[in-house]
């Protein structure tokens, strides 16, 4: 009995550890050591001298802490980061897919959190509302309003079909804010009105990004199959053209008239001889 309780306790701890989100704390610094402390195992992709690119490919709940007490949560499927001499320069987190109304809601919360205008978001929503394929992606960024520069990119999830996917960007030491750091951000940028936001679907549901594509593909296949069946049923039956009969009558009448004329000419002139 004691052994069973021990096993159950270990399993419960394992589940708890697996369910716990990984925390990327960039509130005071942005180094590879901060990434290692999160426990995420990024794999090296390429190395260009001092600049190195990494990738992380697992479904995982992530919490990103930024200067000013900001906390951004996201369930990711893949992440990319770049660092130079051990200091991060870029991080991209690819999140879950969601219908347009939920993507619109999440993007609106992002705008409110970083005091961004909603005009681009509203135009994007009107442009894509009720359509099957995307006509324009959306990128919202806090450049010049916050350090580091953060942004979200909304794009369709599979073969230009809805629903939408959200990619979260973070960039440090870019041209516009070169020389800024986290300590300066804590001092100069105001406390956010919405310090904690989530970039996950508000419904909490998991959506299939290829469902719309498969539905259209299956519908096209069924339609082609039905059309082929209709052709097979009509094989051997020749439909009469409504314009065929009068052409036959006209041709026959002209031919008979020509024969009659020849007969008349031969008889008349032949009798004079």
PDB file of C-alpha atoms in Angstrom:
ATOM      1  CA  UNK A   1       0.000   0.000   0.000  1.00  0.00           C
ATOM      2  CA  UNK A   2       2.846   2.336   0.891  1.00  0.00           C
ATOM      3  CA  UNK A   3       4.514   1.543  -2.432  1.00  0.00           C
ATOM      4  CA  UNK A   4       1.304   2.329  -4.318  1.00  0.00           C
ATOM      5  CA  UNK A   5       0.956   5.662  -2.556  1.00  0.00           C
ATOM      6  CA  UNK A   6       4.575   6.466  -3.387  1.00  0.00           C
ATOM      7  CA  UNK A   7       4.017   5.659  -7.081  1.00  0.00           C
ATOM      8  CA  UNK A   8       0.873   7.793  -7.189  1.00  0.00           C
ATOM      9  CA  UNK A   9       2.698  10.675  -5.537  1.00  0.00           C
ATOM     10  CA  UNK A  10       5.543  10.458  -8.058  1.00  0.00           C
ATOM     11  CA  UNK A  11       3.068  10.359 -10.953  1.00  0.00           C
ATOM     12  CA  UNK A  12       1.217  13.371  -9.570  1.00  0.00           C
ATOM     13  CA  UNK A  13       4.491  15.272  -9.289  1.00  0.00           C
ATOM     14  CA  UNK A  14       5.406  14.305 -12.855  1.00  0.00           C
ATOM     15  CA  UNK A  15       2.052  15.498 -14.186  1.00  0.00           C
ATOM     16  CA  UNK A  16       2.402  18.717 -12.235  1.00  0.00           C
ATOM     17  CA  UNK A  17       5.870  19.329 -13.601  1.00  0.00           C
ATOM     18  CA  UNK A  18       4.714  18.614 -17.148  1.00  0.00           C
ATOM     19  CA  UNK A  19       1.732  20.939 -16.826  1.00  0.00           C
ATOM     20  CA  UNK A  20       3.751  23.812 -15.338  1.00  0.00           C
ATOM     21  CA  UNK A  21       4.492  26.521 -17.907  1.00  0.00           C
ATOM     22  CA  UNK A  22       8.072  27.411 -18.755  1.00  0.00           C
ATOM     23  CA  UNK A  23       8.932  30.928 -17.614  1.00  0.00           C
ATOM     24  CA  UNK A  24      11.128  33.122 -19.812  1.00  0.00           C
ATOM     25  CA  UNK A  25      12.075  35.959 -17.477  1.00  0.00           C
ATOM     26  CA  UNK A  26      13.284  38.888 -19.564  1.00  0.00           C
ATOM     27  CA  UNK A  27      12.158  41.519 -17.071  1.00  0.00           C
ATOM     28  CA  UNK A  28      15.711  42.497 -16.035  1.00  0.00           C
ATOM     29  CA  UNK A  29      17.919  41.032 -18.768  1.00  0.00           C
ATOM     30  CA  UNK A  30      17.769  39.110 -22.043  1.00  0.00           C
ATOM     31  CA  UNK A  31      20.595  36.582 -22.229  1.00  0.00           C
ATOM     32  CA  UNK A  32      20.998  32.926 -23.141  1.00  0.00           C
ATOM     33  CA  UNK A  33      21.383  32.255 -19.419  1.00  0.00           C
ATOM     34  CA  UNK A  34      17.824  33.555 -18.931  1.00  0.00           C
ATOM     35  CA  UNK A  35      16.675  31.068 -21.577  1.00  0.00           C
ATOM     36  CA  UNK A  36      18.521  28.175 -19.916  1.00  0.00           C
ATOM     37  CA  UNK A  37      16.903  28.951 -16.575  1.00  0.00           C
ATOM     38  CA  UNK A  38      13.493  28.404 -18.208  1.00  0.00           C
ATOM     39  CA  UNK A  39      14.341  24.747 -18.809  1.00  0.00           C
ATOM     40  CA  UNK A  40      13.545  24.975 -22.527  1.00  0.00           C
ATOM     41  CA  UNK A  41      15.961  23.004 -24.666  1.00  0.00           C
ATOM     42  CA  UNK A  42      16.592  25.157 -27.742  1.00  0.00           C
ATOM     43  CA  UNK A  43      18.534  23.435 -30.515  1.00  0.00           C
ATOM     44  CA  UNK A  44      21.197  25.280 -32.454  1.00  0.00           C
ATOM     45  CA  UNK A  45      20.242  25.886 -36.099  1.00  0.00           C
ATOM     46  CA  UNK A  46      23.034  27.987 -37.545  1.00  0.00           C
ATOM     47  CA  UNK A  47      26.126  29.866 -36.472  1.00  0.00           C
ATOM     48  CA  UNK A  48      27.353  33.007 -38.257  1.00  0.00           C
ATOM     49  CA  UNK A  49      30.339  34.058 -36.203  1.00  0.00           C
ATOM     50  CA  UNK A  50      28.977  35.890 -33.159  1.00  0.00           C
ATOM     51  CA  UNK A  51      25.316  35.462 -34.213  1.00  0.00           C
ATOM     52  CA  UNK A  52      23.598  32.133 -33.508  1.00  0.00           C
ATOM     53  CA  UNK A  53      20.056  30.932 -34.315  1.00  0.00           C
ATOM     54  CA  UNK A  54      18.115  28.369 -32.260  1.00  0.00           C
ATOM     55  CA  UNK A  55      14.788  26.528 -32.545  1.00  0.00           C
ATOM     56  CA  UNK A  56      12.445  24.852 -30.060  1.00  0.00           C
ATOM     57  CA  UNK A  57       9.817  22.445 -31.438  1.00  0.00           C
ATOM     58  CA  UNK A  58       7.434  21.183 -28.760  1.00  0.00           C
ATOM     59  CA  UNK A  59       3.922  22.023 -27.634  1.00  0.00           C
ATOM     60  CA  UNK A  60       4.442  23.896 -24.383  1.00  0.00           C
ATOM     61  CA  UNK A  61       2.840  26.551 -22.225  1.00  0.00           C
ATOM     62  CA  UNK A  62       5.110  29.583 -22.054  1.00  0.00           C
ATOM     63  CA  UNK A  63       5.050  32.639 -19.799  1.00  0.00           C
ATOM     64  CA  UNK A  64       7.154  35.620 -20.898  1.00  0.00           C
ATOM     65  CA  UNK A  65       8.015  38.245 -18.272  1.00  0.00           C
ATOM     66  CA  UNK A  66       8.926  41.695 -19.618  1.00  0.00           C
ATOM     67  CA  UNK A  67       9.954  45.015 -18.026  1.00  0.00           C
ATOM     68  CA  UNK A  68       7.253  47.028 -16.280  1.00  0.00           C
ATOM     69  CA  UNK A  69       5.607  43.992 -14.710  1.00  0.00           C
ATOM     70  CA  UNK A  70       4.223  42.613 -17.963  1.00  0.00           C
ATOM     71  CA  UNK A  71       3.302  38.942 -18.234  1.00  0.00           C
ATOM     72  CA  UNK A  72       2.325  37.310 -21.550  1.00  0.00           C
ATOM     73  CA  UNK A  73       1.090  33.715 -21.684  1.00  0.00           C
ATOM     74  CA  UNK A  74       0.975  31.548 -24.786  1.00  0.00           C
ATOM     75  CA  UNK A  75       0.742  27.885 -25.713  1.00  0.00           C
ATOM     76  CA  UNK A  76       3.390  27.478 -28.399  1.00  0.00           C
ATOM     77  CA  UNK A  77       4.162  24.861 -31.045  1.00  0.00           C
ATOM     78  CA  UNK A  78       7.524  26.221 -32.200  1.00  0.00           C
ATOM     79  CA  UNK A  79       9.916  28.994 -31.187  1.00  0.00           C
ATOM     80  CA  UNK A  80      12.906  30.672 -32.846  1.00  0.00           C
ATOM     81  CA  UNK A  81      15.520  32.857 -31.221  1.00  0.00           C
ATOM     82  CA  UNK A  82      18.706  34.658 -32.226  1.00  0.00           C
ATOM     83  CA  UNK A  83      21.560  35.695 -29.969  1.00  0.00           C
ATOM     84  CA  UNK A  84      24.800  37.566 -30.425  1.00  0.00           C
ATOM     85  CA  UNK A  85      27.638  37.006 -27.972  1.00  0.00           C
ATOM     86  CA  UNK A  86      25.197  35.457 -25.509  1.00  0.00           C
ATOM     87  CA  UNK A  87      22.690  38.338 -25.666  1.00  0.00           C
ATOM     88  CA  UNK A  88      19.286  37.796 -27.279  1.00  0.00           C
ATOM     89  CA  UNK A  89      18.351  39.918 -30.293  1.00  0.00           C
ATOM     90  CA  UNK A  90      15.094  38.249 -31.418  1.00  0.00           C
ATOM     91  CA  UNK A  91      12.505  35.745 -30.170  1.00  0.00           C
ATOM     92  CA  UNK A  92       9.456  34.445 -32.062  1.00  0.00           C
ATOM     93  CA  UNK A  93       6.792  32.206 -30.516  1.00  0.00           C
ATOM     94  CA  UNK A  94       4.239  30.492 -32.755  1.00  0.00           C
ATOM     95  CA  UNK A  95       0.985  29.851 -30.919  1.00  0.00           C
ATOM     96  CA  UNK A  96      -2.297  28.016 -31.345  1.00  0.00           C
ATOM     97  CA  UNK A  97      -4.863  28.520 -34.091  1.00  0.00           C
ATOM     98  CA  UNK A  98      -8.272  30.068 -33.539  1.00  0.00           C
ATOM     99  CA  UNK A  99     -11.312  31.403 -35.452  1.00  0.00           C
ATOM    100  CA  UNK A 100     -11.307  35.006 -36.601  1.00  0.00           C
ATOM    101  CA  UNK A 101     -13.601  36.332 -33.875  1.00  0.00           C
ATOM    102  CA  UNK A 102     -11.259  34.990 -31.191  1.00  0.00           C
ATOM    103  CA  UNK A 103      -8.132  36.216 -32.993  1.00  0.00           C
ATOM    104  CA  UNK A 104      -9.797  39.639 -33.193  1.00  0.00           C
ATOM    105  CA  UNK A 105     -10.489  39.545 -29.446  1.00  0.00           C
ATOM    106  CA  UNK A 106      -6.918  38.531 -28.555  1.00  0.00           C
ATOM    107  CA  UNK A 107      -5.413  41.183 -30.841  1.00  0.00           C
ATOM    108  CA  UNK A 108      -7.699  43.802 -29.312  1.00  0.00           C
ATOM    109  CA  UNK A 109      -6.455  42.941 -25.826  1.00  0.00           C
ATOM    110  CA  UNK A 110      -2.862  43.192 -27.071  1.00  0.00           C
ATOM    111  CA  UNK A 111      -3.575  46.670 -28.471  1.00  0.00           C
ATOM    112  CA  UNK A 112      -5.152  47.814 -25.201  1.00  0.00           C
ATOM    113  CA  UNK A 113      -2.250  46.453 -23.157  1.00  0.00           C
ATOM    114  CA  UNK A 114       0.339  48.383 -25.169  1.00  0.00           C
ATOM    115  CA  UNK A 115      -1.830  51.455 -25.875  1.00  0.00           C
ATOM    116  CA  UNK A 116      -1.986  50.825 -29.616  1.00  0.00           C
ATOM    117  CA  UNK A 117      -4.672  52.171 -31.938  1.00  0.00           C
ATOM    118  CA  UNK A 118      -7.316  49.745 -33.201  1.00  0.00           C
ATOM    119  CA  UNK A 119      -7.629  51.148 -36.740  1.00  0.00           C
ATOM    120  CA  UNK A 120      -5.398  48.500 -38.379  1.00  0.00           C
ATOM    121  CA  UNK A 121      -7.152  45.753 -36.431  1.00  0.00           C
ATOM    122  CA  UNK A 122     -10.625  46.977 -37.405  1.00  0.00           C
ATOM    123  CA  UNK A 123      -9.653  47.282 -41.081  1.00  0.00           C
ATOM    124  CA  UNK A 124      -8.213  43.752 -41.049  1.00  0.00           C
ATOM    125  CA  UNK A 125     -11.347  42.365 -39.413  1.00  0.00           C
ATOM    126  CA  UNK A 126     -13.667  43.992 -41.966  1.00  0.00           C
ATOM    127  CA  UNK A 127     -11.496  42.834 -44.866  1.00  0.00           C
ATOM    128  CA  UNK A 128     -11.457  39.171 -43.822  1.00  0.00           C
ATOM    129  CA  UNK A 129     -14.853  38.831 -42.168  1.00  0.00           C
ATOM    130  CA  UNK A 130     -16.936  36.017 -43.634  1.00  0.00           C
ATOM    131  CA  UNK A 131     -14.313  34.954 -46.162  1.00  0.00           C
ATOM    132  CA  UNK A 132     -12.744  31.530 -46.582  1.00  0.00           C
ATOM    133  CA  UNK A 133      -9.263  32.595 -47.643  1.00  0.00           C
ATOM    134  CA  UNK A 134      -7.084  35.289 -46.145  1.00  0.00           C
ATOM    135  CA  UNK A 135      -6.726  38.491 -48.105  1.00  0.00           C
ATOM    136  CA  UNK A 136      -4.271  40.251 -45.818  1.00  0.00           C
ATOM    137  CA  UNK A 137      -2.219  39.356 -42.771  1.00  0.00           C
ATOM    138  CA  UNK A 138      -2.050  41.642 -39.744  1.00  0.00           C
ATOM    139  CA  UNK A 139       1.009  42.870 -37.876  1.00  0.00           C
ATOM    140  CA  UNK A 140       0.707  44.984 -34.736  1.00  0.00           C
ATOM    141  CA  UNK A 141       3.828  46.355 -33.048  1.00  0.00           C
ATOM    142  CA  UNK A 142       4.677  48.474 -30.008  1.00  0.00           C
ATOM    143  CA  UNK A 143       7.788  50.036 -31.565  1.00  0.00           C
ATOM    144  CA  UNK A 144       8.652  53.472 -30.115  1.00  0.00           C
ATOM    145  CA  UNK A 145       6.109  52.832 -27.330  1.00  0.00           C
ATOM    146  CA  UNK A 146       7.873  50.147 -25.305  1.00  0.00           C
ATOM    147  CA  UNK A 147      11.183  48.356 -24.788  1.00  0.00           C
ATOM    148  CA  UNK A 148      11.813  45.710 -26.019  1.00  0.00           C
ATOM    149  CA  UNK A 149       9.831  45.996 -29.253  1.00  0.00           C
ATOM    150  CA  UNK A 150       7.008  43.461 -29.167  1.00  0.00           C
ATOM    151  CA  UNK A 151       4.430  42.601 -31.801  1.00  0.00           C
ATOM    152  CA  UNK A 152       1.976  39.990 -32.980  1.00  0.00           C
ATOM    153  CA  UNK A 153       1.450  38.681 -36.486  1.00  0.00           C
ATOM    154  CA  UNK A 154      -1.908  37.120 -37.464  1.00  0.00           C
ATOM    155  CA  UNK A 155      -1.852  34.810 -40.468  1.00  0.00           C
ATOM    156  CA  UNK A 156      -3.851  31.848 -41.737  1.00  0.00           C
ATOM    157  CA  UNK A 157      -2.876  28.489 -40.383  1.00  0.00           C
ATOM    158  CA  UNK A 158      -2.960  26.091 -43.350  1.00  0.00           C
ATOM    159  CA  UNK A 159      -2.586  26.684 -47.072  1.00  0.00           C
ATOM    160  CA  UNK A 160      -4.139  30.176 -46.824  1.00  0.00           C
ATOM    161  CA  UNK A 161      -7.285  28.751 -45.244  1.00  0.00           C
ATOM    162  CA  UNK A 162      -8.824  30.028 -42.040  1.00  0.00           C
ATOM    163  CA  UNK A 163      -8.589  29.852 -39.047  1.00  0.00           C
ATOM    164  CA  UNK A 164      -5.809  32.108 -37.804  1.00  0.00           C
ATOM    165  CA  UNK A 165      -2.482  31.624 -36.031  1.00  0.00           C
ATOM    166  CA  UNK A 166      -0.772  34.192 -33.790  1.00  0.00           C
ATOM    167  CA  UNK A 167       2.994  34.659 -33.805  1.00  0.00           C
ATOM    168  CA  UNK A 168       4.472  36.693 -30.954  1.00  0.00           C
ATOM    169  CA  UNK A 169       7.673  38.694 -31.662  1.00  0.00           C
ATOM    170  CA  UNK A 170      10.209  40.251 -29.306  1.00  0.00           C
ATOM    171  CA  UNK A 171      13.178  42.309 -30.578  1.00  0.00           C
ATOM    172  CA  UNK A 172      15.932  43.885 -28.501  1.00  0.00           C
ATOM    173  CA  UNK A 173      18.445  46.631 -29.344  1.00  0.00           C
ATOM    174  CA  UNK A 174      16.847  47.547 -32.659  1.00  0.00           C
ATOM    175  CA  UNK A 175      17.790  50.737 -34.479  1.00  0.00           C
ATOM    176  CA  UNK A 176      15.045  52.979 -33.097  1.00  0.00           C
ATOM    177  CA  UNK A 177      15.809  52.211 -29.444  1.00  0.00           C
ATOM    178  CA  UNK A 178      19.486  51.349 -29.616  1.00  0.00           C
ATOM    179  CA  UNK A 179      21.149  51.776 -26.242  1.00  0.00           C
ATOM    180  CA  UNK A 180      18.020  51.229 -24.139  1.00  0.00           C
ATOM    181  CA  UNK A 181      17.907  48.479 -21.544  1.00  0.00           C
ATOM    182  CA  UNK A 182      15.487  46.846 -19.109  1.00  0.00           C
ATOM    183  CA  UNK A 183      16.336  49.157 -16.194  1.00  0.00           C
ATOM    184  CA  UNK A 184      15.588  52.205 -18.309  1.00  0.00           C
ATOM    185  CA  UNK A 185      12.312  50.605 -19.429  1.00  0.00           C
ATOM    186  CA  UNK A 186      11.258  50.113 -15.792  1.00  0.00           C
ATOM    187  CA  UNK A 187      11.928  53.797 -15.097  1.00  0.00           C
ATOM    188  CA  UNK A 188      10.580  55.455 -18.246  1.00  0.00           C
ATOM    189  CA  UNK A 189       7.621  53.404 -19.457  1.00  0.00           C
ATOM    190  CA  UNK A 190       4.347  53.684 -17.534  1.00  0.00           C
ATOM    191  CA  UNK A 191       2.776  50.772 -15.694  1.00  0.00           C
ATOM    192  CA  UNK A 192       0.519  48.906 -18.152  1.00  0.00           C
ATOM    193  CA  UNK A 193      -3.237  49.120 -17.693  1.00  0.00           C
ATOM    194  CA  UNK A 194      -3.439  45.397 -18.544  1.00  0.00           C
ATOM    195  CA  UNK A 195      -0.220  43.849 -17.190  1.00  0.00           C
ATOM    196  CA  UNK A 196      -1.171  40.214 -17.872  1.00  0.00           C
ATOM    197  CA  UNK A 197      -2.530  39.004 -21.222  1.00  0.00           C
ATOM    198  CA  UNK A 198      -2.945  35.656 -22.954  1.00  0.00           C
ATOM    199  CA  UNK A 199      -2.417  34.985 -26.651  1.00  0.00           C
ATOM    200  CA  UNK A 200      -4.348  31.695 -26.522  1.00  0.00           C
ATOM    201  CA  UNK A 201      -7.885  31.084 -27.889  1.00  0.00           C
ATOM    202  CA  UNK A 202     -10.340  32.591 -25.357  1.00  0.00           C
ATOM    203  CA  UNK A 203     -12.595  29.536 -25.758  1.00  0.00           C
ATOM    204  CA  UNK A 204      -9.879  27.252 -24.424  1.00  0.00           C
ATOM    205  CA  UNK A 205     -10.575  24.828 -27.279  1.00  0.00           C
ATOM    206  CA  UNK A 206      -8.084  23.239 -29.630  1.00  0.00           C
ATOM    207  CA  UNK A 207      -8.849  23.837 -33.312  1.00  0.00           C
ATOM    208  CA  UNK A 208      -7.834  21.885 -36.399  1.00  0.00           C
ATOM    209  CA  UNK A 209      -6.017  24.190 -38.781  1.00  0.00           C
ATOM    210  CA  UNK A 210      -6.554  21.911 -41.793  1.00  0.00           C
ATOM    211  CA  UNK A 211     -10.270  21.259 -41.214  1.00  0.00           C
ATOM    212  CA  UNK A 212     -11.498  23.909 -43.674  1.00  0.00           C
ATOM    213  CA  UNK A 213      -9.036  22.755 -46.320  1.00  0.00           C
ATOM    214  CA  UNK A 214     -10.096  19.111 -45.960  1.00  0.00           C
ATOM    215  CA  UNK A 215     -13.783  20.061 -46.056  1.00  0.00           C
ATOM    216  CA  UNK A 216     -13.330  21.894 -49.366  1.00  0.00           C
ATOM    217  CA  UNK A 217     -11.194  19.091 -50.760  1.00  0.00           C
ATOM    218  CA  UNK A 218     -13.778  16.443 -49.822  1.00  0.00           C
ATOM    219  CA  UNK A 219     -16.630  18.547 -51.227  1.00  0.00           C
ATOM    220  CA  UNK A 220     -14.784  18.957 -54.537  1.00  0.00           C
ATOM    221  CA  UNK A 221     -14.117  15.209 -54.656  1.00  0.00           C
ATOM    222  CA  UNK A 222     -17.791  14.375 -54.006  1.00  0.00           C
ATOM    223  CA  UNK A 223     -18.908  16.826 -56.684  1.00  0.00           C
ATOM    224  CA  UNK A 224     -16.509  15.329 -59.229  1.00  0.00           C
ATOM    225  CA  UNK A 225     -17.667  11.839 -58.290  1.00  0.00           C
ATOM    226  CA  UNK A 226     -21.331  12.769 -58.771  1.00  0.00           C
ATOM    227  CA  UNK A 227     -20.588  14.388 -62.137  1.00  0.00           C
ATOM    228  CA  UNK A 228     -18.742  11.274 -63.268  1.00  0.00           C
ATOM    229  CA  UNK A 229     -21.668   9.102 -62.160  1.00  0.00           C
ATOM    230  CA  UNK A 230     -24.127  11.214 -64.141  1.00  0.00           C
ATOM    231  CA  UNK A 231     -22.010  10.841 -67.267  1.00  0.00           C
ATOM    232  CA  UNK A 232     -21.866   7.065 -66.804  1.00  0.00           C
ATOM    233  CA  UNK A 233     -25.655   6.818 -66.482  1.00  0.00           C
ATOM    234  CA  UNK A 234     -26.108   8.742 -69.719  1.00  0.00           C
ATOM    235  CA  UNK A 235     -23.642   6.632 -71.710  1.00  0.00           C
ATOM    236  CA  UNK A 236     -25.167   5.198 -74.955  1.00  0.00           C
ATOM    237  CA  UNK A 237     -27.982   7.735 -75.032  1.00  0.00           C
ATOM    238  CA  UNK A 238     -27.566  10.376 -77.719  1.00  0.00           C
ATOM    239  CA  UNK A 239     -29.517  13.481 -76.984  1.00  0.00           C
ATOM    240  CA  UNK A 240     -31.242  14.957 -80.029  1.00  0.00           C
ATOM    241  CA  UNK A 241     -30.256  18.451 -80.879  1.00  0.00           C
ATOM    242  CA  UNK A 242     -33.274  20.724 -81.279  1.00  0.00           C
ATOM    243  CA  UNK A 243     -31.665  22.396 -84.277  1.00  0.00           C
ATOM    244  CA  UNK A 244     -30.864  19.208 -86.233  1.00  0.00           C
ATOM    245  CA  UNK A 245     -34.239  18.435 -87.938  1.00  0.00           C
ATOM    246  CA  UNK A 246     -34.859  21.645 -89.913  1.00  0.00           C
ATOM    247  CA  UNK A 247     -31.331  21.501 -91.346  1.00  0.00           C
ATOM    248  CA  UNK A 248     -32.026  17.992 -92.627  1.00  0.00           C
ATOM    249  CA  UNK A 249     -35.324  19.058 -94.172  1.00  0.00           C
ATOM    250  CA  UNK A 250     -33.722  22.093 -95.823  1.00  0.00           C
ATOM    251  CA  UNK A 251     -30.873  20.011 -97.253  1.00  0.00           C
ATOM    252  CA  UNK A 252     -33.276  17.356 -98.527  1.00  0.00           C
ATOM    253  CA  UNK A 253     -35.533  19.930-100.155  1.00  0.00           C
ATOM    254  CA  UNK A 254     -32.573  21.608-101.892  1.00  0.00           C
ATOM    255  CA  UNK A 255     -31.305  18.248-103.174  1.00  0.00           C
ATOM    256  CA  UNK A 256     -34.702  17.239-104.564  1.00  0.00           C
ATOM    257  CA  UNK A 257     -35.114  20.649-106.183  1.00  0.00           C
ATOM    258  CA  UNK A 258     -31.754  20.276-107.906  1.00  0.00           C
ATOM    259  CA  UNK A 259     -32.708  16.809-109.216  1.00  0.00           C
ATOM    260  CA  UNK A 260     -36.037  18.107-110.492  1.00  0.00           C
ATOM    261  CA  UNK A 261     -34.323  21.001-112.275  1.00  0.00           C
ATOM    262  CA  UNK A 262     -31.830  18.669-113.940  1.00  0.00           C
ATOM    263  CA  UNK A 263     -34.619  16.327-115.016  1.00  0.00           C
ATOM    264  CA  UNK A 264     -36.580  19.251-116.498  1.00  0.00           C
ATOM    265  CA  UNK A 265     -33.553  20.611-118.405  1.00  0.00           C
ATOM    266  CA  UNK A 266     -32.604  17.214-119.793  1.00  0.00           C
ATOM    267  CA  UNK A 267     -36.116  16.436-120.911  1.00  0.00           C
ATOM    268  CA  UNK A 268     -36.794  19.818-122.489  1.00  0.00           C
ATOM    269  CA  UNK A 269     -33.572  20.229-124.393  1.00  0.00           C
ATOM    270  CA  UNK A 270     -33.226  16.569-125.109  1.00  0.00           C
ATOM    271  CA  UNK A 271     -36.648  16.456-126.818  1.00  0.00           C
ATOM    272  CA  UNK A 272     -35.654  19.264-129.242  1.00  0.00           C
ATOM    273  CA  UNK A 273     -32.945  17.084-130.665  1.00  0.00           C
TER     274      UNK A 273
END
